[in-house]
CSV table of C-alpha atoms in Angstrom, one decimal:
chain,number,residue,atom,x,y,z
A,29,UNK,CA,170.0,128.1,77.3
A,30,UNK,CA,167.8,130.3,75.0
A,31,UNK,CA,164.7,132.2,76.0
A,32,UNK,CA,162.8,129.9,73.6
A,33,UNK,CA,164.2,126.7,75.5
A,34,UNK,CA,163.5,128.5,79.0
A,35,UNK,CA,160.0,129.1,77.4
A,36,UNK,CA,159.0,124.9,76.9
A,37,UNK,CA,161.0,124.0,80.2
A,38,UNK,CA,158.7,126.4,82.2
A,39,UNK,CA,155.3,125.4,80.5
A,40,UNK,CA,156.3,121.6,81.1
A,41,UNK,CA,157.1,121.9,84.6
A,42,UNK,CA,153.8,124.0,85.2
A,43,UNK,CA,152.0,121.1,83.4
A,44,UNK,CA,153.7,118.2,85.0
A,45,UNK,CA,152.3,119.8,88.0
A,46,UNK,CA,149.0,120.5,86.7
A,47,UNK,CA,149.1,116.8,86.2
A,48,UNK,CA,150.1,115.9,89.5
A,49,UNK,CA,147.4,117.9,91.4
A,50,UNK,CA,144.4,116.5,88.9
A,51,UNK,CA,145.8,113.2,89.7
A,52,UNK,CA,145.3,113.8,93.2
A,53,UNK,CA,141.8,115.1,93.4
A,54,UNK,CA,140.4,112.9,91.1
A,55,UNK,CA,141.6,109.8,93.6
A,56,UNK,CA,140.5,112.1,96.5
A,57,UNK,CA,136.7,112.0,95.1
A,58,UNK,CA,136.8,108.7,94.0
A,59,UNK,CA,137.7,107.5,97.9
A,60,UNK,CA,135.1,109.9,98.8
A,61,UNK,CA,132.9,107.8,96.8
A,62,UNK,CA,133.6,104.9,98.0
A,63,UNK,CA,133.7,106.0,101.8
A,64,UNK,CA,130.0,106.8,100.9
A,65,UNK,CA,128.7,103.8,99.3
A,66,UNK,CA,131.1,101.2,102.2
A,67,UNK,CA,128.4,103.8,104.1
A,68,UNK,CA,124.9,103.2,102.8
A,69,UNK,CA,125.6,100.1,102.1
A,70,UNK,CA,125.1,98.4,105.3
A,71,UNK,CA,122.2,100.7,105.9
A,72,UNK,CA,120.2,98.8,102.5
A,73,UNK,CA,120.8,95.7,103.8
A,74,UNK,CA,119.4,96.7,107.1
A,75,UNK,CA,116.5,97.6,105.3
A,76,UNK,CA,116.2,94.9,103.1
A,77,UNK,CA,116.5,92.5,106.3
A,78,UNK,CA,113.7,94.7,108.0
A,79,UNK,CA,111.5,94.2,104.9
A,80,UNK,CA,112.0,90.2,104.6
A,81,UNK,CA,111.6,90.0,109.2
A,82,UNK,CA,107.9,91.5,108.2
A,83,UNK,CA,106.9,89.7,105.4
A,84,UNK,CA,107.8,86.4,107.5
A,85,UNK,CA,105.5,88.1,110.4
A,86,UNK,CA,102.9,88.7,108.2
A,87,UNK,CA,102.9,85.2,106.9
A,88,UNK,CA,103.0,83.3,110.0
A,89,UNK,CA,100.6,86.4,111.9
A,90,UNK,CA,97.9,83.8,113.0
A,91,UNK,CA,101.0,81.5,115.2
A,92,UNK,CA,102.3,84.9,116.8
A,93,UNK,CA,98.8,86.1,117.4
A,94,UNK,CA,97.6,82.5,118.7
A,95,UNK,CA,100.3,82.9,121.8
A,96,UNK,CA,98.7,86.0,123.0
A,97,UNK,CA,95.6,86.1,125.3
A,98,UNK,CA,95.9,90.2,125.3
A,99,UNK,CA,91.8,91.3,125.6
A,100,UNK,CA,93.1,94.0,122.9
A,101,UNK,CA,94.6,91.5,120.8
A,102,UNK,CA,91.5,91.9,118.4
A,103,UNK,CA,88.6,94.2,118.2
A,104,UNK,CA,84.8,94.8,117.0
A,105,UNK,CA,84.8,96.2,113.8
A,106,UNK,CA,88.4,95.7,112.9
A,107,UNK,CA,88.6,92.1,113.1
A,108,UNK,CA,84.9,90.2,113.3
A,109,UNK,CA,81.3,92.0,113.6
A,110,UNK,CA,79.0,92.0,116.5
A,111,UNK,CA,75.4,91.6,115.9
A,112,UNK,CA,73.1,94.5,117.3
A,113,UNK,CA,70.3,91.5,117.4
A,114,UNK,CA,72.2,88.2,118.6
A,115,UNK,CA,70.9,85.4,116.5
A,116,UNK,CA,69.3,82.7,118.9
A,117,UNK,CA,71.5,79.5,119.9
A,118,UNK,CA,70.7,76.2,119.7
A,119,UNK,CA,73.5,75.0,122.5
A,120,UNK,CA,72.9,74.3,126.0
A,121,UNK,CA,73.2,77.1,128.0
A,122,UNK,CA,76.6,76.4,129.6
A,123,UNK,CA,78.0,75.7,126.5
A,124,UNK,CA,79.2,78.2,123.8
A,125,UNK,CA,77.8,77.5,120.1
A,126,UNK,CA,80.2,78.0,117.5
A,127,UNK,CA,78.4,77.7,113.9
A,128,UNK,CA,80.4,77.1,110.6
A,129,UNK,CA,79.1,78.2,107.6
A,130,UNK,CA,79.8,77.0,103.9
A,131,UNK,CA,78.7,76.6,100.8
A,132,UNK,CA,79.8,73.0,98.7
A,133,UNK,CA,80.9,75.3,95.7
A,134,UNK,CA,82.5,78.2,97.5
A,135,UNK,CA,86.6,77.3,96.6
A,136,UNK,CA,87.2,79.6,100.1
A,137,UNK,CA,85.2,77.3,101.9
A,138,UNK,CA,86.8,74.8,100.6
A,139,UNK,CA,90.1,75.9,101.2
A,140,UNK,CA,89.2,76.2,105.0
A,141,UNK,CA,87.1,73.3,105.7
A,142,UNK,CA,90.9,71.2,106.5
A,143,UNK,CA,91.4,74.2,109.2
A,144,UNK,CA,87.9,74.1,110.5
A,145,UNK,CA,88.5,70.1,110.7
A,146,UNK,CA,91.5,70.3,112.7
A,147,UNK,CA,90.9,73.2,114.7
A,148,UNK,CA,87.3,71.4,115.4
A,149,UNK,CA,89.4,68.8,117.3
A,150,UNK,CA,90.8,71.2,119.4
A,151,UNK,CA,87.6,72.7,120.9
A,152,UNK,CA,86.9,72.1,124.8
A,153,UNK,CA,83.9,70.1,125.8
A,154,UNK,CA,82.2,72.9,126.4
A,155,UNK,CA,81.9,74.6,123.2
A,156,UNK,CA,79.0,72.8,120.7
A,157,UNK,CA,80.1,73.0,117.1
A,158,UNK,CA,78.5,72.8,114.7
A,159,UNK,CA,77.7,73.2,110.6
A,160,UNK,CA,75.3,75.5,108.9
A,161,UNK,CA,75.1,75.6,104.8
A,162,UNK,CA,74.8,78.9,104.0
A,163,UNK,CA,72.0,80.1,100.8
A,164,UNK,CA,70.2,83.1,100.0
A,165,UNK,CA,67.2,81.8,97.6
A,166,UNK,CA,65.9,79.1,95.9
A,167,UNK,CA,69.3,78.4,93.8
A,168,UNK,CA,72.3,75.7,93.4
A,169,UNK,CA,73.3,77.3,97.0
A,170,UNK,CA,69.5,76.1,98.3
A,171,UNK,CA,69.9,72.7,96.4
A,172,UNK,CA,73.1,72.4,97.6
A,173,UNK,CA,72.1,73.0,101.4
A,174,UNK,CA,69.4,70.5,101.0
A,175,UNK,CA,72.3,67.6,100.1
A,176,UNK,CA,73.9,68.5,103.4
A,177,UNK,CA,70.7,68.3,105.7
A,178,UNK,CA,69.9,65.0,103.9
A,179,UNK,CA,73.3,63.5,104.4
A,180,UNK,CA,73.2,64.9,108.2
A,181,UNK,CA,69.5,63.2,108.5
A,182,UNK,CA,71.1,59.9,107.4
A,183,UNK,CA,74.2,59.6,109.6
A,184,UNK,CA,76.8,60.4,106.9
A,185,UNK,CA,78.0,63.9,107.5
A,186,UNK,CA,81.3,62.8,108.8
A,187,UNK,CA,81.7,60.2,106.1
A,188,UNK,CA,80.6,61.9,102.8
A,189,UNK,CA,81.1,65.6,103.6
A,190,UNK,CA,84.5,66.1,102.4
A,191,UNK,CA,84.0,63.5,99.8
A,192,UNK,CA,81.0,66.3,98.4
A,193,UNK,CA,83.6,69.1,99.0
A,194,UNK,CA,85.8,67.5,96.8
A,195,UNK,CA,83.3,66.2,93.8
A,196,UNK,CA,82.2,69.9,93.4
A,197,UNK,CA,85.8,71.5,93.4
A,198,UNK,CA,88.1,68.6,92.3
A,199,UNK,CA,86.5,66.6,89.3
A,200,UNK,CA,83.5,70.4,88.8
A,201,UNK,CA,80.6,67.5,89.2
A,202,UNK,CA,77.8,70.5,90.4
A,203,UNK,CA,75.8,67.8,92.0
A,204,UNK,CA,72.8,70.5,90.4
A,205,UNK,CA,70.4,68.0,91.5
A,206,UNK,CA,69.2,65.1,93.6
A,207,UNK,CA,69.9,62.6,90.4
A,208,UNK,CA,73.3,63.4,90.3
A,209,UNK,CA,73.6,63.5,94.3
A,210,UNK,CA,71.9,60.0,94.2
A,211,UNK,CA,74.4,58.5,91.6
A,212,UNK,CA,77.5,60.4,93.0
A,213,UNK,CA,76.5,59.2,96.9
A,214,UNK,CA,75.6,55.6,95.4
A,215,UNK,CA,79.2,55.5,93.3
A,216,UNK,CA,81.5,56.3,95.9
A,217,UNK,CA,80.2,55.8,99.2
A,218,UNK,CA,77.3,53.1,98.3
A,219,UNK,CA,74.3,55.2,99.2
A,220,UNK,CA,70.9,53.4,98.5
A,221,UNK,CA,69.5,55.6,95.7
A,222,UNK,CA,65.9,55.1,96.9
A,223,UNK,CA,66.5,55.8,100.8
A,224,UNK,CA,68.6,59.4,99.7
A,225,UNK,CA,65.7,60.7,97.5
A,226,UNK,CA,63.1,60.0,100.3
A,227,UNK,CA,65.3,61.9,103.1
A,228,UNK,CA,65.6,64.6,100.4
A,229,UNK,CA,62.0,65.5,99.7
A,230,UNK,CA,60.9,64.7,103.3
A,231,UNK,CA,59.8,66.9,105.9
A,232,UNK,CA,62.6,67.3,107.9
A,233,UNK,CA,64.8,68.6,105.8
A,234,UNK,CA,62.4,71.3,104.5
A,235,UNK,CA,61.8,72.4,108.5
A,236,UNK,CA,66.1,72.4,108.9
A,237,UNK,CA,66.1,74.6,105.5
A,238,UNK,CA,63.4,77.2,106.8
A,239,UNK,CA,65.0,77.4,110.2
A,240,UNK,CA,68.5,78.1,109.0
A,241,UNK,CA,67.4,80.2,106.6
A,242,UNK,CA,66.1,82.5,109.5
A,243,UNK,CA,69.4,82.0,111.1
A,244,UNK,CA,71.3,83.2,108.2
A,245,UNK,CA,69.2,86.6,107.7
A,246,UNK,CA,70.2,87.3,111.5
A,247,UNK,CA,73.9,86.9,110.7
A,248,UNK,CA,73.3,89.4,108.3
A,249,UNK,CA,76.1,87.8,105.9
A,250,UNK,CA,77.3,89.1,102.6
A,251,UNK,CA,78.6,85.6,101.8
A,252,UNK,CA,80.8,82.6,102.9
A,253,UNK,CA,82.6,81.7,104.8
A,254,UNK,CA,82.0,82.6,108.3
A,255,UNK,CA,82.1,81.6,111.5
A,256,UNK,CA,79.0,83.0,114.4
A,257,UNK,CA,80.2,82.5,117.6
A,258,UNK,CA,77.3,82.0,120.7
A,259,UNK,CA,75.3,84.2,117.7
A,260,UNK,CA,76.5,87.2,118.8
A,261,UNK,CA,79.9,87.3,117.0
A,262,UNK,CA,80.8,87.0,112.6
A,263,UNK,CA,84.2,86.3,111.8
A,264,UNK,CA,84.6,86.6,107.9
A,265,UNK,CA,87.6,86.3,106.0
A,266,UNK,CA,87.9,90.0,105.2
A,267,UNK,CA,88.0,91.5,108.9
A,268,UNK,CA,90.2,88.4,109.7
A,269,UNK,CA,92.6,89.4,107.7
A,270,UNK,CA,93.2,85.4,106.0
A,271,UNK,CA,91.2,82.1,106.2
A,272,UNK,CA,93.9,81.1,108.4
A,273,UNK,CA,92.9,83.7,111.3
A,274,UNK,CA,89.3,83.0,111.6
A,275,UNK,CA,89.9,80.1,114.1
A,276,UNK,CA,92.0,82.0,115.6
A,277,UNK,CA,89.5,84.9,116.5
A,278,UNK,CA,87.3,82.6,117.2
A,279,UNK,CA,89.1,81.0,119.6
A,280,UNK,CA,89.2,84.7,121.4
A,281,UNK,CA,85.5,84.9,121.0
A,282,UNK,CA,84.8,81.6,122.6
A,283,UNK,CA,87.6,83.0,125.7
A,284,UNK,CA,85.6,86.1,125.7
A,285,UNK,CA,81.9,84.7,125.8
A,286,UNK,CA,83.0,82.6,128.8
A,287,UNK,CA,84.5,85.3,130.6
A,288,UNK,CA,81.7,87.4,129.6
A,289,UNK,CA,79.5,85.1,131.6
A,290,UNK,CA,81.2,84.7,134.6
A,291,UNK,CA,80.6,88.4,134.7
């Protein structure tokens, strides 16, 4: 064997080897890869399960929080206002006054009056609820609050008020004055034209307006909705955290009036 052929035999081994080695670390790394990735893995979708578990709690937040009678389950400031001036009540003494209040073309209120309904029907005997239209001047809001007291005057709250809910939402009929209340009332609930305009102009309702208008200045509201409980407490949507919640703090308001007054 020549020097030459010695030469090429050496330099092939040395790179079959070269080969062999390169081979090997480059399938050491790559198992090192995956070892880390089989790793983290597991960890994301730990993560990701955390994530989804909280957004569920924070979607269903007023169940959880309607099992718990903790007295730090909610607090002033954080989750409903407390009057420095309590508002008079209107209730009985030994029972609690819970006041709703609501515009007819405020889609919030709208949105909560089916909550306010059912939780309504949960309320003990001794807890007096009940409705309050909220206004702030002589506006639709006024105009608007006089159609309630008239219908309230006349027996029909319970029979027309969601009915009006729904005209001013649903089909954008503004009812933007006692004409169109009239014809509305007359079409789908058979309202005597005549008798509604009367109850609408008279006294009574003017005396209702004036005295809830006081009311409403105490509560010192920024808008609707909101919920006064025995006019000391506001629940509003925004320290509530959802429309859904407000009931729900105001079922720990009524607990903590009570309580209050046993002393």
């Amino acid at each position: 064997m020549t020097k030459k052929t010695k030469g090429i035999l050496s330099i092939a081994v040395f790179l079959g080897i070269a080969l062999v080695a390169a081979g090997y670390l480059f399938n050491g790394a790559q198992n090192s890869k995956e070892a880390t990735v089989a790793q983290n893995t597991p960890v994301a979708q730990t993560s990701t399960t955390k994530r989804s578990a909280n957004s569920d709690n924070s979607s269903t937040s007023p169940q959880v929080i309607t099992q718990s009678s903790s007295p730090q389950l909610f607090q002033p400031g954080q989750h409903y206002r407390v009057l420095s001036n309590p508002v008079k009540t209107d209730a009985k003494p030994e029972k609690v006054e819970v006041v709703s209040i609501f515009w007819y073309g405020c889609p919030h209120c709208y949105a909560l009056e089916p909550k306010i309904e059912q939780w309504q029907e949960t309320l003990p005997a001794d807890v007096e609820f009940t409705r309050t239209p909220g206004f702030f001047g002589p506006n639709l809001w006024q105009t608007h609050a006089r159609l309630y007291y008239t219908v309230r005057n006349m027996g029909l709250e319970e029979k027309v008020h969601a009915g009006i809910f729904s005209e001013i939402q649903n089909r954008r009929n503004q009812l933007k004055d006692s004409e169109q209340m009239a014809e509305f009332l007359n079409r789908e609930f058979g309202v005597e034209p005549g008798a509604f305009n009367k109850e609408f102009k008279g006294f009574g309702v003017n005396n209702q307006l004036q005295k809830a208008f006081s009311k409403l200045k105490g509560y010192e509201l920024s808008g609707v909705p909101a919920i006064v409980i025995d006019g000391r407490y506001v629940v509003e949507p925004g320290l509530a955290g959802s429309l859904g919640n407000m009931p729900v703090i105001a079922d720990y308001l009524i607990r903590k009036v009570k309580q209050d007054r046993k002393g």
